[in-house]
PDB file of C-alpha atoms in Angstrom:
ATOM      1  CA  UNK A   2     -18.046  -6.407  -3.357  1.00 76.00           C
ATOM      2  CA  UNK A   3     -16.082  -3.980  -1.181  1.00 85.00           C
ATOM      3  CA  UNK A   4     -14.994  -0.723  -2.794  1.00 94.00           C
ATOM      4  CA  UNK A   5     -12.836   1.994  -1.273  1.00 96.00           C
ATOM      5  CA  UNK A   6     -11.792   5.352  -2.721  1.00 97.00           C
ATOM      6  CA  UNK A   7      -9.475   8.036  -1.448  1.00 98.00           C
ATOM      7  CA  UNK A   8      -8.674  11.345  -3.066  1.00 97.00           C
ATOM      8  CA  UNK A   9      -6.611  14.449  -2.358  1.00 97.00           C
ATOM      9  CA  UNK A  10      -8.263  17.839  -2.978  1.00 96.00           C
ATOM     10  CA  UNK A  11      -7.627  19.087  -6.528  1.00 94.00           C
ATOM     11  CA  UNK A  12      -5.719  15.831  -7.130  1.00 94.00           C
ATOM     12  CA  UNK A  13      -2.635  17.566  -5.816  1.00 96.00           C
ATOM     13  CA  UNK A  14       0.439  15.363  -5.987  1.00 95.00           C
ATOM     14  CA  UNK A  15       3.184  17.653  -4.643  1.00 96.00           C
ATOM     15  CA  UNK A  16       3.255  19.199  -1.169  1.00 97.00           C
ATOM     16  CA  UNK A  17       5.717  21.432   0.641  1.00 96.00           C
ATOM     17  CA  UNK A  18       6.910  20.529   4.151  1.00 96.00           C
ATOM     18  CA  UNK A  19       4.368  21.574   6.828  1.00 96.00           C
ATOM     19  CA  UNK A  20       1.599  22.007   4.223  1.00 96.00           C
ATOM     20  CA  UNK A  21      -1.971  21.026   5.006  1.00 97.00           C
ATOM     21  CA  UNK A  22      -3.333  18.059   3.043  1.00 98.00           C
ATOM     22  CA  UNK A  23      -7.106  17.868   2.591  1.00 98.00           C
ATOM     23  CA  UNK A  24      -8.972  14.976   1.018  1.00 97.00           C
ATOM     24  CA  UNK A  25     -11.992  12.722   1.097  1.00 97.00           C
ATOM     25  CA  UNK A  26     -12.463   9.004   1.610  1.00 97.00           C
ATOM     26  CA  UNK A  27     -15.418   6.906   0.542  1.00 97.00           C
ATOM     27  CA  UNK A  28     -16.352   3.260   0.898  1.00 96.00           C
ATOM     28  CA  UNK A  29     -19.080   0.807  -0.067  1.00 95.00           C
ATOM     29  CA  UNK A  30     -18.749  -2.371   1.954  1.00 93.00           C
ATOM     30  CA  UNK A  31     -20.896  -5.477   2.168  1.00 91.00           C
ATOM     31  CA  UNK A  32     -21.282  -4.996   5.922  1.00 91.00           C
ATOM     32  CA  UNK A  33     -20.592  -2.039   8.234  1.00 92.00           C
ATOM     33  CA  UNK A  34     -16.913  -2.042   9.185  1.00 94.00           C
ATOM     34  CA  UNK A  35     -15.768  -2.104  12.773  1.00 94.00           C
ATOM     35  CA  UNK A  36     -13.462   0.799  12.052  1.00 94.00           C
ATOM     36  CA  UNK A  37     -12.287   2.937   9.134  1.00 96.00           C
ATOM     37  CA  UNK A  38      -9.039   4.874   9.223  1.00 96.00           C
ATOM     38  CA  UNK A  39      -7.028   7.154   6.991  1.00 98.00           C
ATOM     39  CA  UNK A  40      -3.308   6.903   7.619  1.00 98.00           C
ATOM     40  CA  UNK A  41      -0.691   9.422   6.629  1.00 98.00           C
ATOM     41  CA  UNK A  42       2.467   7.490   5.904  1.00 98.00           C
ATOM     42  CA  UNK A  43       5.744   7.358   4.045  1.00 98.00           C
ATOM     43  CA  UNK A  44       7.143   4.191   2.575  1.00 97.00           C
ATOM     44  CA  UNK A  45      10.052   2.981   0.505  1.00 96.00           C
ATOM     45  CA  UNK A  46       9.877   1.140  -2.783  1.00 96.00           C
ATOM     46  CA  UNK A  47      12.695  -0.454  -4.739  1.00 96.00           C
ATOM     47  CA  UNK A  48      15.143  -3.314  -4.326  1.00 94.00           C
ATOM     48  CA  UNK A  49      15.276  -4.938  -0.928  1.00 85.00           C
ATOM     49  CA  UNK A  50      13.268  -4.683   2.245  1.00 87.00           C
ATOM     50  CA  UNK A  51      10.511  -2.094   2.350  1.00 90.00           C
ATOM     51  CA  UNK A  52      10.311   0.398   5.183  1.00 95.00           C
ATOM     52  CA  UNK A  53       7.220   2.268   6.311  1.00 96.00           C
ATOM     53  CA  UNK A  54       6.376   4.950   8.852  1.00 97.00           C
ATOM     54  CA  UNK A  55       2.838   5.909   9.879  1.00 98.00           C
ATOM     55  CA  UNK A  56       2.951   9.584  10.853  1.00 97.00           C
ATOM     56  CA  UNK A  57      -0.682  10.294  11.700  1.00 98.00           C
ATOM     57  CA  UNK A  58      -4.071   8.593  11.653  1.00 98.00           C
ATOM     58  CA  UNK A  59      -7.654   9.810  11.373  1.00 97.00           C
ATOM     59  CA  UNK A  60     -10.215   7.328  12.687  1.00 97.00           C
ATOM     60  CA  UNK A  61     -13.831   7.696  11.567  1.00 95.00           C
ATOM     61  CA  UNK A  62     -16.313   7.014  14.347  1.00 89.00           C
ATOM     62  CA  UNK A  63     -19.380   4.805  13.813  1.00 92.00           C
ATOM     63  CA  UNK A  64     -18.737   4.039  10.150  1.00 94.00           C
ATOM     64  CA  UNK A  65     -21.665   2.898   8.030  1.00 95.00           C
ATOM     65  CA  UNK A  66     -21.413   0.300   5.267  1.00 94.00           C
ATOM     66  CA  UNK A  67     -21.387   3.035   2.622  1.00 95.00           C
ATOM     67  CA  UNK A  68     -20.471   6.669   3.102  1.00 95.00           C
ATOM     68  CA  UNK A  69     -17.903   9.364   2.409  1.00 96.00           C
ATOM     69  CA  UNK A  70     -15.958  11.456   4.909  1.00 96.00           C
ATOM     70  CA  UNK A  71     -13.474  14.335   4.604  1.00 97.00           C
ATOM     71  CA  UNK A  72     -10.088  14.312   6.301  1.00 97.00           C
ATOM     72  CA  UNK A  73      -7.155  16.675   6.750  1.00 97.00           C
ATOM     73  CA  UNK A  74      -3.576  16.278   7.887  1.00 98.00           C
ATOM     74  CA  UNK A  75      -0.838  18.693   8.850  1.00 98.00           C
ATOM     75  CA  UNK A  76       2.178  17.366   6.999  1.00 97.00           C
ATOM     76  CA  UNK A  77       5.513  17.140   8.793  1.00 97.00           C
ATOM     77  CA  UNK A  78       8.734  18.777   7.631  1.00 96.00           C
ATOM     78  CA  UNK A  79      10.488  15.531   6.744  1.00 95.00           C
ATOM     79  CA  UNK A  80      11.355  13.028   5.364  1.00 96.00           C
ATOM     80  CA  UNK A  81      11.462  14.423   1.837  1.00 97.00           C
ATOM     81  CA  UNK A  82      10.347  12.287  -1.091  1.00 97.00           C
ATOM     82  CA  UNK A  83      13.354  11.077  -3.037  1.00 96.00           C
ATOM     83  CA  UNK A  84      14.296   8.622  -5.752  1.00 95.00           C
ATOM     84  CA  UNK A  85      17.426   6.824  -6.814  1.00 94.00           C
ATOM     85  CA  UNK A  86      17.940   3.651  -8.756  1.00 94.00           C
ATOM     86  CA  UNK A  87      17.813   1.394  -5.686  1.00 94.00           C
ATOM     87  CA  UNK A  88      15.250   3.088  -3.484  1.00 95.00           C
ATOM     88  CA  UNK A  89      12.476   5.671  -3.593  1.00 96.00           C
ATOM     89  CA  UNK A  90      10.708   7.239  -0.627  1.00 97.00           C
ATOM     90  CA  UNK A  91       7.084   8.110  -1.274  1.00 97.00           C
ATOM     91  CA  UNK A  92       4.266   9.558   0.791  1.00 98.00           C
ATOM     92  CA  UNK A  93       0.650   8.409   0.748  1.00 98.00           C
ATOM     93  CA  UNK A  94      -2.683   8.683   2.447  1.00 98.00           C
ATOM     94  CA  UNK A  95      -4.121   5.215   2.904  1.00 98.00           C
ATOM     95  CA  UNK A  96      -7.734   4.308   3.578  1.00 97.00           C
ATOM     96  CA  UNK A  97      -8.163   1.054   5.469  1.00 97.00           C
ATOM     97  CA  UNK A  98     -11.325  -0.708   6.647  1.00 95.00           C
ATOM     98  CA  UNK A  99     -11.150  -3.075   9.611  1.00 91.00           C
ATOM     99  CA  UNK A 100     -11.353  -5.915  10.253  1.00 88.00           C
ATOM    100  CA  UNK A 101     -11.379  -6.806   6.536  1.00 86.00           C
ATOM    101  CA  UNK A 102      -8.148  -4.809   5.954  1.00 88.00           C
ATOM    102  CA  UNK A 103      -9.405  -3.710   2.541  1.00 92.00           C
ATOM    103  CA  UNK A 104      -7.352  -0.676   1.619  1.00 95.00           C
ATOM    104  CA  UNK A 105      -6.437   1.819  -1.065  1.00 97.00           C
ATOM    105  CA  UNK A 106      -3.842   4.592  -1.321  1.00 96.00           C
ATOM    106  CA  UNK A 107      -3.254   7.943  -2.950  1.00 97.00           C
ATOM    107  CA  UNK A 108       0.438   8.743  -3.337  1.00 97.00           C
ATOM    108  CA  UNK A 109       2.074  12.146  -3.302  1.00 97.00           C
ATOM    109  CA  UNK A 110       5.483  13.786  -2.952  1.00 97.00           C
ATOM    110  CA  UNK A 111       6.653  15.895  -0.013  1.00 97.00           C
ATOM    111  CA  UNK A 112       9.572  18.059  -1.048  1.00 95.00           C
ATOM    112  CA  UNK A 113      10.729  21.654  -0.640  1.00 92.00           C
ATOM    113  CA  UNK A 114      11.315  22.505  -4.299  1.00 84.00           C
ATOM    114  CA  UNK A 115       8.092  21.265  -5.850  1.00 82.00           C
ATOM    115  CA  UNK A 116       9.569  17.948  -6.917  1.00 87.00           C
ATOM    116  CA  UNK A 117      11.083  14.893  -5.291  1.00 90.00           C
ATOM    117  CA  UNK A 118      14.801  14.872  -4.572  1.00 91.00           C
ATOM    118  CA  UNK A 119      16.687  12.933  -7.260  1.00 89.00           C
ATOM    119  CA  UNK A 120      19.679  11.092  -5.844  1.00 88.00           C
ATOM    120  CA  UNK A 121      21.073  10.378  -9.295  1.00 78.00           C
ATOM    121  CA  UNK A 122      21.124  14.100 -10.132  1.00 72.00           C
ATOM    122  CA  UNK A 123      22.493  15.365  -6.847  1.00 62.00           C
TER     123      UNK A 123
ATOM    124  CA  UNK B  22      14.857   4.421 -14.074  1.00 91.00           C
ATOM    125  CA  UNK B  23      13.593   5.557 -10.670  1.00 93.00           C
ATOM    126  CA  UNK B  24      13.269   2.786  -8.073  1.00 95.00           C
ATOM    127  CA  UNK B  25       9.560   3.494  -7.638  1.00 93.00           C
ATOM    128  CA  UNK B  26       8.979   2.966 -11.382  1.00 93.00           C
ATOM    129  CA  UNK B  27      10.942  -0.273 -11.590  1.00 95.00           C
ATOM    130  CA  UNK B  28       8.506  -3.097 -12.429  1.00 95.00           C
ATOM    131  CA  UNK B  29      10.667  -5.515 -10.430  1.00 96.00           C
ATOM    132  CA  UNK B  30      10.531  -3.551  -7.169  1.00 96.00           C
ATOM    133  CA  UNK B  31      10.061  -5.691  -4.074  1.00 95.00           C
ATOM    134  CA  UNK B  32       6.434  -4.735  -3.510  1.00 93.00           C
ATOM    135  CA  UNK B  33       5.500  -5.581  -7.096  1.00 94.00           C
ATOM    136  CA  UNK B  34       7.347  -8.907  -7.047  1.00 95.00           C
ATOM    137  CA  UNK B  35       5.737  -9.819  -3.738  1.00 92.00           C
ATOM    138  CA  UNK B  36       2.367  -9.158  -5.351  1.00 92.00           C
ATOM    139  CA  UNK B  37       2.947 -12.149  -7.629  1.00 93.00           C
ATOM    140  CA  UNK B  38       1.471 -15.079  -5.787  1.00 91.00           C
ATOM    141  CA  UNK B  39       2.176 -18.814  -5.940  1.00 89.00           C
ATOM    142  CA  UNK B  40       1.277 -20.668  -9.102  1.00 85.00           C
ATOM    143  CA  UNK B  41       1.107 -24.426  -8.568  1.00 82.00           C
ATOM    144  CA  UNK B  42       3.104 -26.293 -11.237  1.00 78.00           C
ATOM    145  CA  UNK B  43       1.606 -29.685 -12.052  1.00 79.00           C
ATOM    146  CA  UNK B  44      -1.069 -29.479  -9.341  1.00 83.00           C
ATOM    147  CA  UNK B  45      -4.123 -27.455  -8.392  1.00 90.00           C
ATOM    148  CA  UNK B  46      -4.941 -25.831  -5.072  1.00 92.00           C
ATOM    149  CA  UNK B  47      -7.631 -28.474  -4.631  1.00 93.00           C
ATOM    150  CA  UNK B  48      -5.025 -31.212  -5.141  1.00 94.00           C
ATOM    151  CA  UNK B  49      -2.716 -29.602  -2.605  1.00 94.00           C
ATOM    152  CA  UNK B  50      -5.400 -29.250   0.050  1.00 96.00           C
ATOM    153  CA  UNK B  51      -6.616 -32.829  -0.510  1.00 96.00           C
ATOM    154  CA  UNK B  52      -3.087 -34.133  -0.142  1.00 96.00           C
ATOM    155  CA  UNK B  53      -2.563 -32.010   2.948  1.00 97.00           C
ATOM    156  CA  UNK B  54      -5.704 -33.513   4.466  1.00 96.00           C
ATOM    157  CA  UNK B  55      -4.478 -37.018   3.597  1.00 97.00           C
ATOM    158  CA  UNK B  56      -1.191 -36.216   5.372  1.00 97.00           C
ATOM    159  CA  UNK B  57      -3.159 -35.095   8.451  1.00 97.00           C
ATOM    160  CA  UNK B  58      -1.855 -31.538   7.964  1.00 97.00           C
ATOM    161  CA  UNK B  59       1.701 -32.498   8.835  1.00 97.00           C
ATOM    162  CA  UNK B  60       3.783 -32.004   5.737  1.00 98.00           C
ATOM    163  CA  UNK B  61       6.760 -30.323   4.118  1.00 98.00           C
ATOM    164  CA  UNK B  62       7.026 -28.039   1.112  1.00 97.00           C
ATOM    165  CA  UNK B  63      10.461 -28.702  -0.331  1.00 97.00           C
ATOM    166  CA  UNK B  64      12.534 -27.252  -3.106  1.00 95.00           C
ATOM    167  CA  UNK B  65      15.625 -25.211  -3.931  1.00 95.00           C
ATOM    168  CA  UNK B  66      15.909 -21.502  -3.174  1.00 94.00           C
ATOM    169  CA  UNK B  67      13.716 -19.174  -5.202  1.00 94.00           C
ATOM    170  CA  UNK B  68      11.160 -21.761  -6.255  1.00 94.00           C
ATOM    171  CA  UNK B  69       8.198 -20.359  -4.308  1.00 93.00           C
ATOM    172  CA  UNK B  70       8.163 -22.332  -1.054  1.00 95.00           C
ATOM    173  CA  UNK B  71       7.622 -19.316   1.169  1.00 95.00           C
ATOM    174  CA  UNK B  72       5.025 -17.852  -1.180  1.00 95.00           C
ATOM    175  CA  UNK B  73       3.148 -21.158  -1.230  1.00 96.00           C
ATOM    176  CA  UNK B  74       3.248 -21.329   2.575  1.00 97.00           C
ATOM    177  CA  UNK B  75       1.899 -17.769   2.787  1.00 96.00           C
ATOM    178  CA  UNK B  76      -0.818 -18.522   0.249  1.00 95.00           C
ATOM    179  CA  UNK B  77      -1.885 -21.639   2.135  1.00 96.00           C
ATOM    180  CA  UNK B  78      -2.768 -19.511   5.164  1.00 96.00           C
ATOM    181  CA  UNK B  79      -6.023 -17.941   3.873  1.00 94.00           C
ATOM    182  CA  UNK B  80      -7.084 -21.282   2.412  1.00 95.00           C
ATOM    183  CA  UNK B  81      -6.569 -23.007   5.751  1.00 96.00           C
ATOM    184  CA  UNK B  82      -8.432 -20.177   7.459  1.00 95.00           C
ATOM    185  CA  UNK B  83     -11.378 -20.704   5.109  1.00 94.00           C
ATOM    186  CA  UNK B  84     -11.434 -24.359   6.213  1.00 95.00           C
ATOM    187  CA  UNK B  85     -11.817 -23.274   9.834  1.00 96.00           C
ATOM    188  CA  UNK B  86      -8.194 -23.592  10.918  1.00 96.00           C
ATOM    189  CA  UNK B  87      -5.998 -20.908  12.448  1.00 97.00           C
ATOM    190  CA  UNK B  88      -2.610 -20.562  10.745  1.00 97.00           C
ATOM    191  CA  UNK B  89       0.283 -19.766  13.089  1.00 97.00           C
ATOM    192  CA  UNK B  90       3.188 -18.504  10.963  1.00 97.00           C
ATOM    193  CA  UNK B  91       6.788 -18.790  12.166  1.00 97.00           C
ATOM    194  CA  UNK B  92       9.950 -17.984  10.278  1.00 96.00           C
ATOM    195  CA  UNK B  93      13.616 -18.895  10.525  1.00 95.00           C
ATOM    196  CA  UNK B  94      16.410 -17.935   8.153  1.00 91.00           C
ATOM    197  CA  UNK B  95      20.175 -17.998   7.942  1.00 88.00           C
ATOM    198  CA  UNK B  96      20.415 -15.004  10.277  1.00 88.00           C
ATOM    199  CA  UNK B  97      17.859 -16.375  12.769  1.00 88.00           C
ATOM    200  CA  UNK B  98      18.462 -20.095  13.064  1.00 88.00           C
ATOM    201  CA  UNK B  99      16.702 -20.618  16.396  1.00 87.00           C
ATOM    202  CA  UNK B 100      13.857 -18.967  18.266  1.00 92.00           C
ATOM    203  CA  UNK B 101      14.584 -16.522  21.110  1.00 92.00           C
ATOM    204  CA  UNK B 102      14.933 -18.045  24.567  1.00 90.00           C
ATOM    205  CA  UNK B 103      11.547 -18.643  26.143  1.00 91.00           C
ATOM    206  CA  UNK B 104       9.575 -18.060  22.952  1.00 94.00           C
ATOM    207  CA  UNK B 105       8.586 -21.628  22.128  1.00 93.00           C
ATOM    208  CA  UNK B 106       7.229 -22.713  25.548  1.00 93.00           C
ATOM    209  CA  UNK B 107       4.826 -19.744  25.453  1.00 95.00           C
ATOM    210  CA  UNK B 108       3.978 -20.373  21.804  1.00 96.00           C
ATOM    211  CA  UNK B 109       3.092 -24.010  22.374  1.00 95.00           C
ATOM    212  CA  UNK B 110       1.268 -23.289  25.633  1.00 94.00           C
ATOM    213  CA  UNK B 111      -1.133 -21.110  23.634  1.00 94.00           C
ATOM    214  CA  UNK B 112      -1.530 -23.584  20.766  1.00 95.00           C
ATOM    215  CA  UNK B 113      -5.141 -24.607  20.151  1.00 94.00           C
ATOM    216  CA  UNK B 114      -6.680 -27.695  18.618  1.00 94.00           C
ATOM    217  CA  UNK B 115      -7.517 -25.856  15.345  1.00 96.00           C
ATOM    218  CA  UNK B 116      -4.114 -24.197  15.028  1.00 97.00           C
ATOM    219  CA  UNK B 117      -1.808 -25.165  12.182  1.00 98.00           C
ATOM    220  CA  UNK B 118       1.831 -24.069  12.490  1.00 98.00           C
ATOM    221  CA  UNK B 119       3.379 -22.762   9.281  1.00 98.00           C
ATOM    222  CA  UNK B 120       7.149 -22.887   9.820  1.00 98.00           C
ATOM    223  CA  UNK B 121       9.218 -21.316   7.079  1.00 97.00           C
ATOM    224  CA  UNK B 122      12.857 -22.404   6.989  1.00 96.00           C
ATOM    225  CA  UNK B 123      12.536 -25.487   9.189  1.00 96.00           C
ATOM    226  CA  UNK B 124      15.928 -26.851   8.127  1.00 93.00           C
ATOM    227  CA  UNK B 125      17.598 -23.999  10.027  1.00 94.00           C
ATOM    228  CA  UNK B 126      16.738 -25.641  13.345  1.00 94.00           C
ATOM    229  CA  UNK B 127      19.475 -27.819  14.803  1.00 92.00           C
ATOM    230  CA  UNK B 128      18.380 -31.471  14.782  1.00 92.00           C
ATOM    231  CA  UNK B 129      17.607 -31.745  18.472  1.00 92.00           C
ATOM    232  CA  UNK B 130      15.628 -28.496  18.375  1.00 93.00           C
ATOM    233  CA  UNK B 131      13.660 -29.825  15.393  1.00 95.00           C
ATOM    234  CA  UNK B 132      12.763 -33.083  17.134  1.00 95.00           C
ATOM    235  CA  UNK B 133      11.525 -31.147  20.159  1.00 94.00           C
ATOM    236  CA  UNK B 134       9.615 -28.716  17.958  1.00 96.00           C
ATOM    237  CA  UNK B 135       7.979 -31.555  16.043  1.00 96.00           C
ATOM    238  CA  UNK B 136       6.960 -33.325  19.270  1.00 96.00           C
ATOM    239  CA  UNK B 137       5.531 -30.177  20.860  1.00 95.00           C
ATOM    240  CA  UNK B 138       3.669 -29.306  17.656  1.00 96.00           C
ATOM    241  CA  UNK B 139       1.348 -32.275  18.202  1.00 94.00           C
ATOM    242  CA  UNK B 140      -0.568 -30.070  20.640  1.00 92.00           C
ATOM    243  CA  UNK B 141      -1.961 -28.284  17.570  1.00 94.00           C
ATOM    244  CA  UNK B 142      -3.878 -29.479  14.535  1.00 96.00           C
ATOM    245  CA  UNK B 143      -1.009 -29.467  12.105  1.00 97.00           C
ATOM    246  CA  UNK B 144       2.505 -28.497  11.110  1.00 98.00           C
ATOM    247  CA  UNK B 145       3.521 -27.425   7.625  1.00 98.00           C
ATOM    248  CA  UNK B 146       7.135 -26.517   6.998  1.00 98.00           C
ATOM    249  CA  UNK B 147       9.352 -25.412   4.163  1.00 97.00           C
ATOM    250  CA  UNK B 148      12.782 -26.930   3.617  1.00 96.00           C
ATOM    251  CA  UNK B 149      15.324 -27.205   0.861  1.00 94.00           C
ATOM    252  CA  UNK B 150      15.406 -30.992   1.070  1.00 93.00           C
ATOM    253  CA  UNK B 151      12.990 -33.794   2.021  1.00 94.00           C
ATOM    254  CA  UNK B 152      13.360 -35.596   5.340  1.00 93.00           C
ATOM    255  CA  UNK B 153      11.655 -33.493   8.005  1.00 95.00           C
ATOM    256  CA  UNK B 154       8.030 -34.436   7.294  1.00 97.00           C
ATOM    257  CA  UNK B 155       6.168 -36.201   4.458  1.00 97.00           C
ATOM    258  CA  UNK B 156       6.432 -34.123   1.295  1.00 97.00           C
ATOM    259  CA  UNK B 157       3.357 -32.147   0.296  1.00 96.00           C
ATOM    260  CA  UNK B 158       4.924 -30.790  -2.882  1.00 95.00           C
ATOM    261  CA  UNK B 159       8.357 -30.332  -4.394  1.00 94.00           C
ATOM    262  CA  UNK B 160       8.432 -26.758  -5.676  1.00 93.00           C
ATOM    263  CA  UNK B 161      10.092 -26.248  -9.011  1.00 92.00           C
ATOM    264  CA  UNK B 162      10.231 -23.571 -11.617  1.00 94.00           C
ATOM    265  CA  UNK B 163      10.144 -23.662 -15.407  1.00 94.00           C
ATOM    266  CA  UNK B 164      10.924 -21.099 -18.114  1.00 95.00           C
ATOM    267  CA  UNK B 165       7.206 -21.033 -18.858  1.00 94.00           C
ATOM    268  CA  UNK B 166       6.481 -20.151 -15.223  1.00 93.00           C
ATOM    269  CA  UNK B 167       8.959 -17.281 -15.522  1.00 95.00           C
ATOM    270  CA  UNK B 168       7.197 -16.117 -18.699  1.00 95.00           C
ATOM    271  CA  UNK B 169       3.925 -16.051 -16.760  1.00 94.00           C
ATOM    272  CA  UNK B 170       5.465 -14.046 -13.922  1.00 95.00           C
ATOM    273  CA  UNK B 171       6.986 -11.547 -16.360  1.00 96.00           C
ATOM    274  CA  UNK B 172       3.652 -11.130 -18.104  1.00 95.00           C
ATOM    275  CA  UNK B 173       1.942 -10.539 -14.761  1.00 95.00           C
ATOM    276  CA  UNK B 174       4.497  -7.884 -13.820  1.00 96.00           C
ATOM    277  CA  UNK B 175       4.806  -6.137 -17.177  1.00 94.00           C
ATOM    278  CA  UNK B 176       1.551  -6.880 -18.958  1.00 91.00           C
ATOM    279  CA  UNK B 177       3.411  -7.554 -22.195  1.00 89.00           C
ATOM    280  CA  UNK B 178       6.799  -9.185 -22.712  1.00 92.00           C
ATOM    281  CA  UNK B 179       8.777  -8.589 -25.895  1.00 92.00           C
ATOM    282  CA  UNK B 180      11.071 -11.235 -27.416  1.00 94.00           C
ATOM    283  CA  UNK B 181      14.258  -9.509 -26.233  1.00 94.00           C
ATOM    284  CA  UNK B 182      13.164  -9.465 -22.606  1.00 94.00           C
ATOM    285  CA  UNK B 183      11.829 -13.003 -22.836  1.00 95.00           C
ATOM    286  CA  UNK B 184      15.222 -14.142 -24.125  1.00 96.00           C
ATOM    287  CA  UNK B 185      17.023 -12.215 -21.385  1.00 96.00           C
ATOM    288  CA  UNK B 186      14.743 -13.894 -18.840  1.00 96.00           C
ATOM    289  CA  UNK B 187      15.540 -17.334 -20.246  1.00 96.00           C
ATOM    290  CA  UNK B 188      19.272 -16.673 -20.033  1.00 97.00           C
ATOM    291  CA  UNK B 189      18.981 -15.480 -16.446  1.00 97.00           C
ATOM    292  CA  UNK B 190      16.820 -18.495 -15.620  1.00 97.00           C
ATOM    293  CA  UNK B 191      19.677 -20.767 -16.721  1.00 97.00           C
ATOM    294  CA  UNK B 192      22.323 -18.617 -15.049  1.00 97.00           C
ATOM    295  CA  UNK B 193      20.488 -18.701 -11.701  1.00 97.00           C
ATOM    296  CA  UNK B 194      19.511 -22.376 -12.094  1.00 96.00           C
ATOM    297  CA  UNK B 195      15.804 -21.730 -11.863  1.00 96.00           C
ATOM    298  CA  UNK B 196      15.959 -19.424  -8.831  1.00 97.00           C
ATOM    299  CA  UNK B 197      13.176 -17.012  -9.797  1.00 96.00           C
ATOM    300  CA  UNK B 198      13.947 -14.629  -6.934  1.00 95.00           C
ATOM    301  CA  UNK B 199      17.469 -14.089  -8.280  1.00 96.00           C
ATOM    302  CA  UNK B 200      16.202 -13.803 -11.860  1.00 97.00           C
ATOM    303  CA  UNK B 201      13.816 -11.028 -10.841  1.00 97.00           C
ATOM    304  CA  UNK B 202      16.545  -9.247  -8.845  1.00 96.00           C
ATOM    305  CA  UNK B 203      18.797  -9.306 -11.909  1.00 97.00           C
ATOM    306  CA  UNK B 204      15.981  -7.908 -14.014  1.00 97.00           C
ATOM    307  CA  UNK B 205      15.539  -5.144 -11.424  1.00 97.00           C
ATOM    308  CA  UNK B 206      19.179  -4.173 -11.994  1.00 96.00           C
ATOM    309  CA  UNK B 207      18.696  -4.289 -15.779  1.00 96.00           C
ATOM    310  CA  UNK B 208      15.749  -1.927 -15.518  1.00 95.00           C
ATOM    311  CA  UNK B 209      17.472   0.359 -13.017  1.00 95.00           C
ATOM    312  CA  UNK B 210      20.093   1.065 -15.686  1.00 93.00           C
ATOM    313  CA  UNK B 211      17.480   1.994 -18.271  1.00 89.00           C
ATOM    314  CA  UNK B 212      16.774   5.648 -19.006  1.00 81.00           C
ATOM    315  CA  UNK B 213      13.508   7.114 -17.772  1.00 76.00           C
ATOM    316  CA  UNK B 214      10.627   6.707 -20.179  1.00 68.00           C
ATOM    317  CA  UNK B 215      12.132   3.619 -21.857  1.00 68.00           C
ATOM    318  CA  UNK B 216       9.685   0.997 -23.082  1.00 67.00           C
ATOM    319  CA  UNK B 217       9.433  -1.516 -20.232  1.00 63.00           C
ATOM    320  CA  UNK B 218       8.324  -4.507 -22.327  1.00 61.00           C
TER     321      UNK B 218
END
């Protein structure tokens, strides 16, 4: 059975714009994958159509069936994480194995004041 | 409640997959085979036709076919100029077209589409009413199906929410999509930290 894990150093869940994000990804797959990537992305969640933007990607060369690799990203300045009643914008690092497309995510917030922007409190 | 915490957010609702009512997946695939993989999934809005069509794809793939999904809706009633000739030119003998929203096509376009589709192995469509192809299944919903969906989304469903779901089910005439959207709005109005069940 395929298992994937992704973690952010010190389980940090809040980042400032332009911060560096460091983490590690691990996988145990039935067969060696063709490719393994970690994607830095933002996405929306709520009522209606979801939107997603992949900002950066780290591709691991010559992946074995089971191993662990570190990764790091330079975070951009925007968009900030925010939440209202109809839509939230969240950030995540996503580990994906190809071609099986097995994946897992670790979510975090990117915001200047140490917490997501709340539209209902603005 | 924040949108990302709402148990009826789009991504969570889309995670609930098709549950055959009155049939099993084995029954459906046997009937599809008997219909030579040319069939229609029919039913009113919000009864799971699109979800069933999507969930057929991996099952067809496991039988050695290649699903070719296409989608039309009220905003896109026909395919872009030049799209279909290329699509059908590439169609292989193991390809099965999965056309969601077939009733959107004007009649003449549908007849042409149906004729051209014979180049492939099969054609499965969704429509609100019978008449386009032999019926594979008529999708329908029940209050019990809604209860199952709510349990899958929330883990536990209290009597008040169950009753609210039943009322919405009647109000929306069995359209589960609209029921779940209404429940999203109910939950959006709740204060943070409220018990979701």
